[in-house]
Every structure is written in C-alpha cells, then in structure tokens.
PDB file of C-alpha atoms in Angstrom:
ATOM      1  CA  UNK L   1       3.043 -11.253  75.727  1.00  0.00           C
ATOM      2  CA  UNK L   2       6.633 -11.393  74.519  1.00  0.00           C
ATOM      3  CA  UNK L   3       7.418 -10.564  70.916  1.00  0.00           C
ATOM      4  CA  UNK L   4       8.915 -13.177  68.599  1.00  0.00           C
ATOM      5  CA  UNK L   5      10.309 -13.268  65.091  1.00  0.00           C
ATOM      6  CA  UNK L   6      10.031 -16.351  62.901  1.00  0.00           C
ATOM      7  CA  UNK L   7      12.456 -16.882  60.021  1.00  0.00           C
ATOM      8  CA  UNK L   8      10.506 -19.287  57.855  1.00  0.00           C
ATOM      9  CA  UNK L   9      11.654 -21.161  54.752  1.00  0.00           C
ATOM     10  CA  UNK L  10       8.868 -22.811  52.766  1.00  0.00           C
ATOM     11  CA  UNK L  11       9.238 -25.214  49.850  1.00  0.00           C
ATOM     12  CA  UNK L  12       9.397 -23.679  46.382  1.00  0.00           C
ATOM     13  CA  UNK L  13       5.677 -23.912  45.511  1.00  0.00           C
ATOM     14  CA  UNK L  14       3.274 -22.334  43.018  1.00  0.00           C
ATOM     15  CA  UNK L  15       1.683 -19.075  44.175  1.00  0.00           C
ATOM     16  CA  UNK L  16      -1.668 -20.560  45.298  1.00  0.00           C
ATOM     17  CA  UNK L  17      -0.049 -23.391  47.255  1.00  0.00           C
ATOM     18  CA  UNK L  18       2.425 -20.947  48.789  1.00  0.00           C
ATOM     19  CA  UNK L  19      -0.447 -18.705  49.945  1.00  0.00           C
ATOM     20  CA  UNK L  20      -2.174 -21.708  51.561  1.00  0.00           C
ATOM     21  CA  UNK L  21       1.046 -22.758  53.304  1.00  0.00           C
ATOM     22  CA  UNK L  22       1.526 -19.222  54.621  1.00  0.00           C
ATOM     23  CA  UNK L  23      -2.086 -19.064  55.880  1.00  0.00           C
ATOM     24  CA  UNK L  24      -1.559 -22.406  57.608  1.00  0.00           C
ATOM     25  CA  UNK L  25       1.600 -21.028  59.220  1.00  0.00           C
ATOM     26  CA  UNK L  26      -0.358 -18.063  60.564  1.00  0.00           C
ATOM     27  CA  UNK L  27      -3.021 -20.420  61.895  1.00  0.00           C
ATOM     28  CA  UNK L  28      -0.359 -22.338  63.835  1.00  0.00           C
ATOM     29  CA  UNK L  29       0.279 -19.132  65.777  1.00  0.00           C
ATOM     30  CA  UNK L  30      -3.416 -18.185  66.060  1.00  0.00           C
ATOM     31  CA  UNK L  31      -4.392 -21.639  67.370  1.00  0.00           C
ATOM     32  CA  UNK L  32      -2.075 -21.058  70.332  1.00  0.00           C
ATOM     33  CA  UNK L  33      -3.617 -17.631  71.108  1.00  0.00           C
ATOM     34  CA  UNK L  34      -0.811 -15.734  69.380  1.00  0.00           C
ATOM     35  CA  UNK L  35      -1.132 -12.509  67.388  1.00  0.00           C
ATOM     36  CA  UNK L  36       0.598 -12.114  64.014  1.00  0.00           C
ATOM     37  CA  UNK L  37       1.892  -8.539  63.673  1.00  0.00           C
ATOM     38  CA  UNK L  38       3.689  -8.545  60.330  1.00  0.00           C
ATOM     39  CA  UNK L  39       4.733 -10.868  57.498  1.00  0.00           C
ATOM     40  CA  UNK L  40       7.559  -9.986  55.124  1.00  0.00           C
ATOM     41  CA  UNK L  41       8.226 -11.861  51.891  1.00  0.00           C
ATOM     42  CA  UNK L  42      11.959 -12.040  51.163  1.00  0.00           C
ATOM     43  CA  UNK L  43      11.469 -13.918  47.894  1.00  0.00           C
ATOM     44  CA  UNK L  44      12.511 -17.255  46.474  1.00  0.00           C
ATOM     45  CA  UNK L  45      16.221 -17.987  46.764  1.00  0.00           C
ATOM     46  CA  UNK L  46      18.513 -20.996  46.541  1.00  0.00           C
ATOM     47  CA  UNK L  47      19.132 -22.658  49.891  1.00  0.00           C
ATOM     48  CA  UNK L  48      22.681 -22.512  51.295  1.00  0.00           C
ATOM     49  CA  UNK L  49      22.833 -26.314  51.103  1.00  0.00           C
ATOM     50  CA  UNK L  50      20.490 -29.143  50.136  1.00  0.00           C
ATOM     51  CA  UNK L  51      17.910 -29.700  52.877  1.00  0.00           C
ATOM     52  CA  UNK L  52      16.051 -32.981  53.331  1.00  0.00           C
ATOM     53  CA  UNK L  53      12.654 -32.473  54.972  1.00  0.00           C
ATOM     54  CA  UNK L  54       9.666 -34.859  55.068  1.00  0.00           C
ATOM     55  CA  UNK L  55      11.208 -37.163  52.484  1.00  0.00           C
ATOM     56  CA  UNK L  56      11.982 -34.523  49.851  1.00  0.00           C
ATOM     57  CA  UNK L  57      15.215 -32.841  48.810  1.00  0.00           C
ATOM     58  CA  UNK L  58      15.016 -29.059  48.556  1.00  0.00           C
ATOM     59  CA  UNK L  59      17.488 -26.795  46.785  1.00  0.00           C
ATOM     60  CA  UNK L  60      15.361 -23.616  46.616  1.00  0.00           C
ATOM     61  CA  UNK L  61      12.925 -22.118  49.071  1.00  0.00           C
ATOM     62  CA  UNK L  62      10.625 -19.172  49.696  1.00  0.00           C
ATOM     63  CA  UNK L  63      11.876 -17.033  52.573  1.00  0.00           C
ATOM     64  CA  UNK L  64       9.498 -15.222  54.956  1.00  0.00           C
ATOM     65  CA  UNK L  65       9.851 -13.302  58.215  1.00  0.00           C
ATOM     66  CA  UNK L  66       6.848 -13.333  60.541  1.00  0.00           C
ATOM     67  CA  UNK L  67       6.648 -11.102  63.601  1.00  0.00           C
ATOM     68  CA  UNK L  68       4.178 -12.224  66.243  1.00  0.00           C
ATOM     69  CA  UNK L  69       3.275 -12.084  69.923  1.00  0.00           C
ATOM     70  CA  UNK L  70       2.647 -15.242  71.922  1.00  0.00           C
ATOM     71  CA  UNK L  71       2.906 -16.576  75.435  1.00  0.00           C
ATOM     72  CA  UNK L  72       6.108 -18.338  76.441  1.00  0.00           C
ATOM     73  CA  UNK L  73       4.137 -21.451  77.400  1.00  0.00           C
ATOM     74  CA  UNK L  74       2.739 -21.856  73.871  1.00  0.00           C
ATOM     75  CA  UNK L  75       6.105 -21.609  72.094  1.00  0.00           C
ATOM     76  CA  UNK L  76       6.860 -25.330  72.280  1.00  0.00           C
ATOM     77  CA  UNK L  77       3.483 -26.186  70.749  1.00  0.00           C
ATOM     78  CA  UNK L  78       3.990 -23.620  67.965  1.00  0.00           C
ATOM     79  CA  UNK L  79       7.435 -25.036  67.150  1.00  0.00           C
ATOM     80  CA  UNK L  80       6.051 -28.579  67.052  1.00  0.00           C
ATOM     81  CA  UNK L  81       3.286 -27.537  64.646  1.00  0.00           C
ATOM     82  CA  UNK L  82       5.817 -25.924  62.304  1.00  0.00           C
ATOM     83  CA  UNK L  83       8.060 -28.999  62.379  1.00  0.00           C
ATOM     84  CA  UNK L  84       5.115 -31.268  61.488  1.00  0.00           C
ATOM     85  CA  UNK L  85       3.986 -29.126  58.536  1.00  0.00           C
ATOM     86  CA  UNK L  86       5.148 -30.794  55.311  1.00  0.00           C
ATOM     87  CA  UNK L  87       5.507 -27.479  53.413  1.00  0.00           C
ATOM     88  CA  UNK L  88       7.893 -25.935  55.967  1.00  0.00           C
ATOM     89  CA  UNK L  89      11.575 -26.527  55.277  1.00  0.00           C
ATOM     90  CA  UNK L  90      13.122 -24.628  58.199  1.00  0.00           C
ATOM     91  CA  UNK L  91      11.353 -22.705  61.008  1.00  0.00           C
ATOM     92  CA  UNK L  92      13.585 -20.653  63.311  1.00  0.00           C
ATOM     93  CA  UNK L  93      12.043 -18.618  66.124  1.00  0.00           C
ATOM     94  CA  UNK L  94      13.871 -15.743  67.822  1.00  0.00           C
ATOM     95  CA  UNK L  95      12.899 -13.697  70.847  1.00  0.00           C
ATOM     96  CA  UNK L  96      12.860  -9.988  70.039  1.00  0.00           C
ATOM     97  CA  UNK L  97      14.227  -7.755  72.772  1.00  0.00           C
ATOM     98  CA  UNK L  98      12.290  -4.581  73.402  1.00  0.00           C
ATOM     99  CA  UNK L  99      14.137  -1.482  72.301  1.00  0.00           C
ATOM    100  CA  UNK L 100      14.773   1.093  74.965  1.00  0.00           C
ATOM    101  CA  UNK L 101      14.240   4.714  74.051  1.00  0.00           C
ATOM    102  CA  UNK L 102      16.771   7.287  75.037  1.00  0.00           C
ATOM    103  CA  UNK L 103      15.299   9.885  77.422  1.00  0.00           C
ATOM    104  CA  UNK L 104      16.003  12.717  74.966  1.00  0.00           C
ATOM    105  CA  UNK L 105      13.847  11.087  72.302  1.00  0.00           C
ATOM    106  CA  UNK L 106      10.801  11.171  74.601  1.00  0.00           C
ATOM    107  CA  UNK L 107      11.045  14.902  75.249  1.00  0.00           C
ATOM    108  CA  UNK L 108      12.533  14.565  78.739  1.00  0.00           C
ATOM    109  CA  UNK L 109      15.439  16.833  79.554  1.00  0.00           C
ATOM    110  CA  UNK L 110      18.775  15.375  78.526  1.00  0.00           C
ATOM    111  CA  UNK L 111      20.826  14.243  81.491  1.00  0.00           C
ATOM    112  CA  UNK L 112      24.072  13.389  79.735  1.00  0.00           C
ATOM    113  CA  UNK L 113      24.580  16.495  77.593  1.00  0.00           C
ATOM    114  CA  UNK L 114      22.903  14.931  74.573  1.00  0.00           C
ATOM    115  CA  UNK L 115      21.534  17.210  71.896  1.00  0.00           C
ATOM    116  CA  UNK L 116      18.391  15.855  70.230  1.00  0.00           C
ATOM    117  CA  UNK L 117      18.443  18.170  67.237  1.00  0.00           C
ATOM    118  CA  UNK L 118      20.208  17.174  64.057  1.00  0.00           C
ATOM    119  CA  UNK L 119      21.619  20.680  63.761  1.00  0.00           C
ATOM    120  CA  UNK L 120      23.426  20.235  67.063  1.00  0.00           C
ATOM    121  CA  UNK L 121      24.721  16.868  65.958  1.00  0.00           C
ATOM    122  CA  UNK L 122      26.027  18.326  62.695  1.00  0.00           C
ATOM    123  CA  UNK L 123      27.736  21.173  64.574  1.00  0.00           C
ATOM    124  CA  UNK L 124      29.431  18.686  66.904  1.00  0.00           C
ATOM    125  CA  UNK L 125      30.788  16.670  63.982  1.00  0.00           C
ATOM    126  CA  UNK L 126      31.841  19.854  62.162  1.00  0.00           C
ATOM    127  CA  UNK L 127      33.706  21.069  65.244  1.00  0.00           C
ATOM    128  CA  UNK L 128      35.502  17.733  65.599  1.00  0.00           C
ATOM    129  CA  UNK L 129      36.497  17.776  61.914  1.00  0.00           C
ATOM    130  CA  UNK L 130      37.772  21.356  62.151  1.00  0.00           C
ATOM    131  CA  UNK L 131      39.753  20.570  65.290  1.00  0.00           C
ATOM    132  CA  UNK L 132      41.427  17.672  63.507  1.00  0.00           C
ATOM    133  CA  UNK L 133      42.418  19.990  60.670  1.00  0.00           C
ATOM    134  CA  UNK L 134      43.587  22.704  63.127  1.00  0.00           C
ATOM    135  CA  UNK L 135      41.099  25.172  61.642  1.00  0.00           C
ATOM    136  CA  UNK L 136      38.846  25.479  64.694  1.00  0.00           C
ATOM    137  CA  UNK L 137      40.856  28.325  66.277  1.00  0.00           C
ATOM    138  CA  UNK L 138      40.663  30.373  63.073  1.00  0.00           C
ATOM    139  CA  UNK L 139      36.901  29.849  62.873  1.00  0.00           C
ATOM    140  CA  UNK L 140      36.474  30.912  66.512  1.00  0.00           C
ATOM    141  CA  UNK L 141      38.427  34.147  65.927  1.00  0.00           C
ATOM    142  CA  UNK L 142      36.349  35.096  62.897  1.00  0.00           C
ATOM    143  CA  UNK L 143      33.107  34.611  64.838  1.00  0.00           C
ATOM    144  CA  UNK L 144      34.229  36.935  67.680  1.00  0.00           C
ATOM    145  CA  UNK L 145      35.099  39.802  65.385  1.00  0.00           C
TER     146      UNK L 145
END
C-alpha cells in the first residue's frame, strides 16, 4: 500500500470534541481498509484567511498531520468522507515518496568514493578549508617530518 500524509485542519473546538473529531478522522481511513501510522498535533493557530465551511466562518483551527497507508482505489472515498465531515475545515492529502537509501548506509561497499564515517567527512571539509586558506601544503609537510 502506498504511504500518504494528511494535513488536516479541524475547527477550534473544546478538547473532548476535538478528540472525537480526530477519532472520527481516523475511522474514515480505517473504514476504507487504511492503516494510520502516526498523528502529530501542531497546535491551534490562526488560519491564513477566513475559511467558510459547512455554513460557519472559521478564523482559527487545530492543525494535525496524519501519516497513513491506504490503497489508491480508496483515496477518493477517503477524501469524500473528510469533505463531508462538519468538523473538518481543510483536508489535504499528499503522496509520500519512499526514501532511497544510499548504498554506503546499508553497509555495502561504497562505489563512488563515499566515506560513511563522520570522521572522514570532517577530514574532507577540513582539507577543503585548509586548501582555501593555502595552509594545506604546510600541514602536509609537517606530517611527513
């Protein structure tokens, strides 16, 4: 199943009503055989502009980010459920691209001259900085002797 991220703005509600609205939002995903992975609360903030939804004017909202897995076929039904929910001000669903790991991070031999250790990375940056300051030659001579 592909991974999705939902940026969700709910109405500014009391804590108990907000918890119920968030549970209902999770059930919208579960009813379509989706799996909720993580929910982050970003807090209550003023909206960038006044939003009119379901006959009410909203100037503040509670921001949440929900990460979930679902089939591509069920996405339209999930979006429709969010749009019909009277507590939801703005649902926005994004597809999350899978991150590719570099071969060096998996323990496989580096093919492009990459150095996985931080010490090697620091030495590379130090060498570049010394070369810029024309001090690299002096450092090389002191190491040989």
